[in-house]
């Protein structure tokens, strides 16, 4: 049973436009959410996170939105740049439940930003 | 970059042989994790450690064991490798609350 779902395997956008990556989760105990970016032959790199007590977190060109009632989060990248082309993973954790901060990952979305 | 070193970076071995992967950190972080990444599956947790000699199973622990005898090293062992364990293995570390996990660059393991 997949608890974190990224239903779009790939996304292609033009440079300068907005990229929106989506993620859904089923476990209502998740209270901490993260996005990671991964380039080929490298490890995932932390991008941005959000706690369930917030509905938005912003860091430069990256904004994460959380809709708890819909169990949905999204990552907005504005403006998109060719260097943003990578696989993006959504991850979730049940921090309050004493999970030792274990992460459950989605399958990833390949973002391609075209010049 | 977080001080995480995974070794070896690449390994090819045969079915039935034992394999040990090493994760070494210089950050003195309490928590360490082993994941595998496979096409169509994202990253899946194998085992994790919440302190020296304190370890627990993750989502896909069958066929794997771990050991952590000192803070800086977390070893993942495949006692008798199978072709289904061909994968890319990532180690991650974290320290306290509200901090993300940071990942190493991975070990690509091929079992023939």
Short mmCIF file of N, CA and C in Angstrom, two decimals, chain A residues 34-88:
data_model
loop_
_atom_site.label_atom_id
_atom_site.label_comp_id
_atom_site.label_asym_id
_atom_site.label_seq_id
_atom_site.Cartn_x
_atom_site.Cartn_y
_atom_site.Cartn_z
N UNK A 34 8.61 16.69 3.16
CA UNK A 34 9.84 17.22 2.57
C UNK A 34 9.83 16.98 1.07
N UNK A 35 10.57 17.81 0.37
CA UNK A 35 10.87 17.59 -1.04
C UNK A 35 12.38 17.47 -1.21
N UNK A 36 12.77 16.49 -2.00
CA UNK A 36 14.17 16.28 -2.34
C UNK A 36 14.31 16.34 -3.85
N UNK A 37 15.47 16.81 -4.28
CA UNK A 37 15.81 16.84 -5.70
C UNK A 37 16.96 15.86 -5.92
N UNK A 38 16.92 15.13 -7.04
CA UNK A 38 17.97 14.17 -7.30
C UNK A 38 18.44 14.26 -8.75
N UNK A 39 19.75 14.48 -8.88
CA UNK A 39 20.40 14.40 -10.19
C UNK A 39 20.94 12.98 -10.38
N UNK A 40 21.12 12.56 -11.63
CA UNK A 40 21.68 11.22 -11.90
C UNK A 40 23.04 11.03 -11.22
N UNK A 41 23.26 9.85 -10.69
CA UNK A 41 24.53 9.46 -10.08
C UNK A 41 24.87 10.27 -8.83
N UNK A 42 23.88 10.95 -8.26
CA UNK A 42 24.10 11.66 -7.00
C UNK A 42 23.03 11.25 -6.00
N UNK A 43 23.27 11.57 -4.72
CA UNK A 43 22.25 11.31 -3.73
C UNK A 43 21.19 12.39 -3.75
N UNK A 44 20.02 12.10 -3.19
CA UNK A 44 18.97 13.13 -3.08
C UNK A 44 19.46 14.31 -2.25
N UNK A 45 19.06 15.50 -2.66
CA UNK A 45 19.41 16.73 -1.96
C UNK A 45 18.15 17.36 -1.40
N UNK A 46 18.18 17.69 -0.11
CA UNK A 46 17.03 18.32 0.53
C UNK A 46 16.75 19.67 -0.11
N UNK A 47 15.45 19.91 -0.35
CA UNK A 47 15.05 21.15 -1.00
C UNK A 47 14.27 22.05 -0.03
N UNK A 48 13.18 21.55 0.48
CA UNK A 48 12.31 22.35 1.33
C UNK A 48 11.41 21.41 2.11
N UNK A 49 10.94 21.88 3.27
CA UNK A 49 10.06 21.05 4.09
C UNK A 49 8.91 21.89 4.63
N UNK A 50 7.92 21.19 5.18
CA UNK A 50 6.79 21.88 5.80
C UNK A 50 6.24 21.01 6.91
N UNK A 51 5.92 21.64 8.03
CA UNK A 51 5.28 20.97 9.13
C UNK A 51 3.77 21.05 8.95
N UNK A 52 3.06 20.10 9.55
CA UNK A 52 1.61 20.07 9.38
C UNK A 52 0.90 21.24 10.07
N UNK A 53 1.62 22.00 10.87
CA UNK A 53 0.99 23.16 11.51
C UNK A 53 0.96 24.36 10.56
N UNK A 54 1.61 24.23 9.43
CA UNK A 54 1.63 25.31 8.43
C UNK A 54 0.91 24.85 7.17
N UNK A 55 0.54 25.81 6.32
CA UNK A 55 0.00 25.44 5.02
C UNK A 55 0.86 25.94 3.86
N UNK A 56 1.93 26.66 4.21
CA UNK A 56 2.80 27.18 3.16
C UNK A 56 4.19 27.43 3.73
N UNK A 57 5.19 27.11 2.94
CA UNK A 57 6.56 27.46 3.30
C UNK A 57 7.30 27.85 2.03
N UNK A 58 8.05 28.92 2.13
CA UNK A 58 8.69 29.49 0.96
C UNK A 58 10.19 29.63 1.18
N UNK A 59 10.95 29.32 0.14
CA UNK A 59 12.40 29.49 0.20
C UNK A 59 12.88 29.85 -1.19
N UNK A 60 13.04 31.14 -1.42
CA UNK A 60 13.49 31.61 -2.73
C UNK A 60 12.48 31.28 -3.81
N UNK A 61 12.94 30.55 -4.82
CA UNK A 61 12.05 30.20 -5.93
C UNK A 61 11.12 29.02 -5.61
N UNK A 62 11.31 28.42 -4.47
CA UNK A 62 10.57 27.20 -4.12
C UNK A 62 9.54 27.48 -3.03
N UNK A 63 8.32 27.02 -3.27
CA UNK A 63 7.24 27.14 -2.29
C UNK A 63 6.54 25.79 -2.19
N UNK A 64 6.31 25.36 -0.96
CA UNK A 64 5.54 24.13 -0.76
C UNK A 64 4.22 24.52 -0.10
N UNK A 65 3.15 23.95 -0.63
CA UNK A 65 1.81 24.16 -0.10
C UNK A 65 1.30 22.83 0.46
N UNK A 66 0.64 22.91 1.62
CA UNK A 66 0.08 21.72 2.23
C UNK A 66 -1.42 21.90 2.46
N UNK A 67 -2.20 20.96 1.97
CA UNK A 67 -3.64 20.94 2.18
C UNK A 67 -3.96 19.67 2.97
N UNK A 68 -4.06 19.82 4.28
CA UNK A 68 -4.21 18.65 5.15
C UNK A 68 -5.54 17.94 4.93
N UNK A 69 -6.58 18.70 4.69
CA UNK A 69 -7.90 18.07 4.53
C UNK A 69 -7.92 17.20 3.28
N UNK A 70 -7.19 17.60 2.26
CA UNK A 70 -7.13 16.82 1.02
C UNK A 70 -5.97 15.84 1.02
N UNK A 71 -5.13 15.91 2.07
CA UNK A 71 -3.92 15.08 2.13
C UNK A 71 -3.10 15.27 0.85
N UNK A 72 -2.82 16.51 0.56
CA UNK A 72 -2.16 16.86 -0.69
C UNK A 72 -1.12 17.95 -0.44
N UNK A 73 0.03 17.80 -1.06
CA UNK A 73 1.00 18.89 -1.05
C UNK A 73 1.56 19.10 -2.45
N UNK A 74 2.02 20.31 -2.67
CA UNK A 74 2.57 20.63 -3.98
C UNK A 74 3.83 21.48 -3.81
N UNK A 75 4.70 21.35 -4.77
CA UNK A 75 5.93 22.15 -4.82
C UNK A 75 5.85 23.04 -6.05
N UNK A 76 5.98 24.36 -5.84
CA UNK A 76 5.97 25.31 -6.93
C UNK A 76 7.38 25.86 -7.11
N UNK A 77 7.83 25.87 -8.34
CA UNK A 77 9.14 26.43 -8.67
C UNK A 77 8.92 27.58 -9.65
N UNK A 78 9.27 28.80 -9.20
CA UNK A 78 9.05 29.97 -10.04
C UNK A 78 10.23 30.93 -9.93
N UNK A 79 10.86 31.35 -11.03
CA UNK A 79 10.69 30.78 -12.37
C UNK A 79 11.53 29.51 -12.52
N UNK A 80 11.10 28.62 -13.36
CA UNK A 80 11.85 27.39 -13.59
C UNK A 80 13.10 27.68 -14.42
N UNK A 81 14.16 26.95 -14.10
CA UNK A 81 15.44 27.11 -14.80
C UNK A 81 15.90 25.75 -15.31
N UNK A 82 16.69 25.71 -16.37
CA UNK A 82 17.16 24.42 -16.89
C UNK A 82 17.88 23.58 -15.84
N UNK A 83 18.59 24.24 -14.91
CA UNK A 83 19.28 23.52 -13.84
C UNK A 83 18.35 22.85 -12.85
N UNK A 84 17.07 23.16 -12.92
CA UNK A 84 16.08 22.51 -12.06
C UNK A 84 15.70 21.13 -12.60
N UNK A 85 16.13 20.81 -13.79
CA UNK A 85 15.80 19.50 -14.38
C UNK A 85 16.41 18.40 -13.53
N UNK A 86 15.56 17.56 -12.97
CA UNK A 86 15.99 16.52 -12.03
C UNK A 86 14.76 15.69 -11.67
N UNK A 87 14.98 14.64 -10.89
CA UNK A 87 13.86 13.90 -10.30
C UNK A 87 13.55 14.50 -8.93
N UNK A 88 12.29 14.76 -8.68
CA UNK A 88 11.85 15.34 -7.41
C UNK A 88 11.06 14.28 -6.64
#
